[in-house]
CSV table of C-alpha atoms in Angstrom, one decimal:
chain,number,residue,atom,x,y,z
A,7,UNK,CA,-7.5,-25.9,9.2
A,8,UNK,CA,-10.3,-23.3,8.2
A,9,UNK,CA,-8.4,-20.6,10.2
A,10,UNK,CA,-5.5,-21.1,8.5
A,11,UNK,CA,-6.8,-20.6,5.3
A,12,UNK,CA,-8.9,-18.1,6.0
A,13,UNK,CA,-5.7,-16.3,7.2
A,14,UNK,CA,-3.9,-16.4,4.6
A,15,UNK,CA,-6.8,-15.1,2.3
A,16,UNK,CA,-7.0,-12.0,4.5
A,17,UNK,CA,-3.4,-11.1,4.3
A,18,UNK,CA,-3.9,-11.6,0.4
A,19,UNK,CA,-6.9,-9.2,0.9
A,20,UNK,CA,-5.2,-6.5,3.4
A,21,UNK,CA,-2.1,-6.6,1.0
A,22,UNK,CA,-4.7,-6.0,-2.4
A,23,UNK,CA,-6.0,-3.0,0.0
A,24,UNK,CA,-2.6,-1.5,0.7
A,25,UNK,CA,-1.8,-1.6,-2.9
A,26,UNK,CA,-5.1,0.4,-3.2
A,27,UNK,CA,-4.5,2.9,-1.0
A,28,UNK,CA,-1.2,3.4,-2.6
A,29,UNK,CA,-2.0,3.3,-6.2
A,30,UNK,CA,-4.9,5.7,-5.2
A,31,UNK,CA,-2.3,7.8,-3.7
A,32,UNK,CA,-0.1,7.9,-6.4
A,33,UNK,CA,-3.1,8.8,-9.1
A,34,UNK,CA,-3.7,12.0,-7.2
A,35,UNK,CA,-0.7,12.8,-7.2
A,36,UNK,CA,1.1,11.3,-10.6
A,37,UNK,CA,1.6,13.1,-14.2
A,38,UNK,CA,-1.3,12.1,-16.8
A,39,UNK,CA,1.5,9.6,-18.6
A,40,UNK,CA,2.6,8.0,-15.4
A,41,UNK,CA,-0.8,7.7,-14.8
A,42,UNK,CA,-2.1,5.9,-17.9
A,43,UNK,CA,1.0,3.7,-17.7
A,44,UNK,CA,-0.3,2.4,-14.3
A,45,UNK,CA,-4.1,2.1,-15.5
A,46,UNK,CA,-2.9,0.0,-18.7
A,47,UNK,CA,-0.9,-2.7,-15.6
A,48,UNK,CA,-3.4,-2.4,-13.7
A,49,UNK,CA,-5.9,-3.3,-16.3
A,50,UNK,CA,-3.9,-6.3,-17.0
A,51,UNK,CA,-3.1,-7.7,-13.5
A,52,UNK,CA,-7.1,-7.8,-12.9
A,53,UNK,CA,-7.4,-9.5,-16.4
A,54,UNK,CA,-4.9,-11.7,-15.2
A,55,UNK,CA,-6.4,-12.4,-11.5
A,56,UNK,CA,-10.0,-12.9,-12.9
A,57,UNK,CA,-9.2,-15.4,-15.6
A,58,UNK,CA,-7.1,-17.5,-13.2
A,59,UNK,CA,-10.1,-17.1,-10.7
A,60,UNK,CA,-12.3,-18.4,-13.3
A,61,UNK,CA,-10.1,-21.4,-14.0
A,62,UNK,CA,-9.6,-22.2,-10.2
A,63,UNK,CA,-13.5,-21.9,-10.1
A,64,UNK,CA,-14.0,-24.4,-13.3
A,65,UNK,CA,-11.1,-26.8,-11.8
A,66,UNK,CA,-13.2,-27.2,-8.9
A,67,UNK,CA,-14.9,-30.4,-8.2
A,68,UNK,CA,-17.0,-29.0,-5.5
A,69,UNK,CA,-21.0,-28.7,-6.7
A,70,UNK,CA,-20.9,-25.9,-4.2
A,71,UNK,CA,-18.0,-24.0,-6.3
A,72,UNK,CA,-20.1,-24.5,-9.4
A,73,UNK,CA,-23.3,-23.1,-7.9
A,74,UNK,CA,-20.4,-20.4,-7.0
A,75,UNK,CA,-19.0,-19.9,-10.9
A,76,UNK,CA,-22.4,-19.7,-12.2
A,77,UNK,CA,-23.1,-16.7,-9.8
A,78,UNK,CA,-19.8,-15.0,-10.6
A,79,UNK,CA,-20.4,-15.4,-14.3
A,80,UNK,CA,-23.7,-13.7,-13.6
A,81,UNK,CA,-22.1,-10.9,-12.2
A,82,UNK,CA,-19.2,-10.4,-14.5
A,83,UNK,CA,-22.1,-10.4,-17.0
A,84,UNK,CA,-23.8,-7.8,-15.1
A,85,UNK,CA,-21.0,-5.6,-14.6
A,86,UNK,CA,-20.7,-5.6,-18.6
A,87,UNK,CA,-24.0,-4.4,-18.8
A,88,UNK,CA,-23.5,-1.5,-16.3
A,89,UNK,CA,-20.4,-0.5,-17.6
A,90,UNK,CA,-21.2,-0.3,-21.5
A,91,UNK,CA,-24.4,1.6,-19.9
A,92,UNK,CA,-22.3,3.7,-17.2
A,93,UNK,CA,-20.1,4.7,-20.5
A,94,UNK,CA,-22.9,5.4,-22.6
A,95,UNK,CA,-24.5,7.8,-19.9
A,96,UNK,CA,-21.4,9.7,-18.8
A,97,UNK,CA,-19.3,9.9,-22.2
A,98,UNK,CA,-15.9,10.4,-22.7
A,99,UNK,CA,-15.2,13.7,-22.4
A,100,UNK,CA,-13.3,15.8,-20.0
A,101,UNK,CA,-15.9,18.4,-19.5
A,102,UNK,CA,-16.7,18.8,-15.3
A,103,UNK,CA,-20.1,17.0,-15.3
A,104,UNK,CA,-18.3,13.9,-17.0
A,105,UNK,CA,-15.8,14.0,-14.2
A,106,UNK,CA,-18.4,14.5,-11.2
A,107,UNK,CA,-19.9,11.8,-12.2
A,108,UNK,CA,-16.7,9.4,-12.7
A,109,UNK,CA,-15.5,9.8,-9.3
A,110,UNK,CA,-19.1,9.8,-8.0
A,111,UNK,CA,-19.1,6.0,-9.4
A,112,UNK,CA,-15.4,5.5,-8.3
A,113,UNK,CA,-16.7,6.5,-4.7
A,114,UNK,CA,-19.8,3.8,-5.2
A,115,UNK,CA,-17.6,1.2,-6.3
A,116,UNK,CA,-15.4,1.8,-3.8
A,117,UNK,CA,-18.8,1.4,-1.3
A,118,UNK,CA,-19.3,-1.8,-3.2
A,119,UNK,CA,-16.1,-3.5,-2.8
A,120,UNK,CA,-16.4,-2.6,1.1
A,121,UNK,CA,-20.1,-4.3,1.3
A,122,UNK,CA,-18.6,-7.5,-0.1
A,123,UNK,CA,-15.5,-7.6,2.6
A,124,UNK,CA,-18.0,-7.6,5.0
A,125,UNK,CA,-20.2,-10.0,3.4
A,126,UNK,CA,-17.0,-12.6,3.1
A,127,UNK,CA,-16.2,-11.5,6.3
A,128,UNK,CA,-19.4,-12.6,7.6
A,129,UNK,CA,-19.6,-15.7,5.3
A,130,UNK,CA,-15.7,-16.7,6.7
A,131,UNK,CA,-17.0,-16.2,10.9
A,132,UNK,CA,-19.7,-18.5,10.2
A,133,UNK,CA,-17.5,-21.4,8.6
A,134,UNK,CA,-15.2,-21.0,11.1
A,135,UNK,CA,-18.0,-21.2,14.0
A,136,UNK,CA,-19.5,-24.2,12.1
A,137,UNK,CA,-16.1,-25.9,12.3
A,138,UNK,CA,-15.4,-24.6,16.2
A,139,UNK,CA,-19.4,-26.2,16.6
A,140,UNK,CA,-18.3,-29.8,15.0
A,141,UNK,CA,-15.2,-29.6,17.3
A,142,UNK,CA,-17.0,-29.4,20.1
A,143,UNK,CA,-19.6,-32.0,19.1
A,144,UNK,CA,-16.8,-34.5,18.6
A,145,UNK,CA,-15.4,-33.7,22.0
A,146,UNK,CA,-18.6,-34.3,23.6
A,147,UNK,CA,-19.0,-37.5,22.2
């Protein structure tokens, strides 16, 4: 069961990442109004993705999930912070510095989304190797 799940989670995944590498694609190579056009949809499907993932997360029964949604709110939290602070430091203004320093964040965010693949990667090969480890247990028996 776990595999199947976990399956279908990472084609949800390695679709989100095609769409990345396209929409990334397309901003280097789009007109400033096409461009703002996508950011505004964009800004809006991951409004739309979070708050539903924050409503899956409160549905849950699971005390596991809420240990889960109290970490997540944390982080959105956090990411607040940074961002009000990341604004505050780097401005809004289109002079060089301003943009070093934007796509020097893009590239660590970009680092940052990697780490957590791997991290759920990691999380997912356990569960499954847990579940393969109860398998066997209740073939032995």
């Amino acid at each position: 069961m776990a595999h199947e799940i976990l399956s279908v989670k990472l084609c949800q995944l390695d679709d989100s990442v095609g769409r990345l590498h396209s929409r990334i694609h397309m901003s280097e190579t789009s007109n400033h109004q096409h461009l703002q056009q996508e950011i505004a949809v964009l800004e809006q499907e991951c409004m739309d993705a979070e708050a539903a993932l924050r409503e899956n997360l409160r549905r849950s029964k699971s005390s596991l999930v809420s240990v889960l949604a109290r970490g997540y709110g944390q982080v959105e939290h956090d990411i607040e912070q940074s961002k009000t602070q990341l604004q505050q430091l780097v401005g809004t203004g289109p002079d060089s510095e301003a943009v070093e320093e934007r796509l020097l964040l893009a590239e660590y965010l970009l680092d940052f989304a990697h780490r957590a693949a791997d991290r759920a990667l990691l999380f997912s090969m356990k569960a499954i190797d847990a579940q393969l480890t109860q398998q066997e247990k209740g073939e032995s028996l």
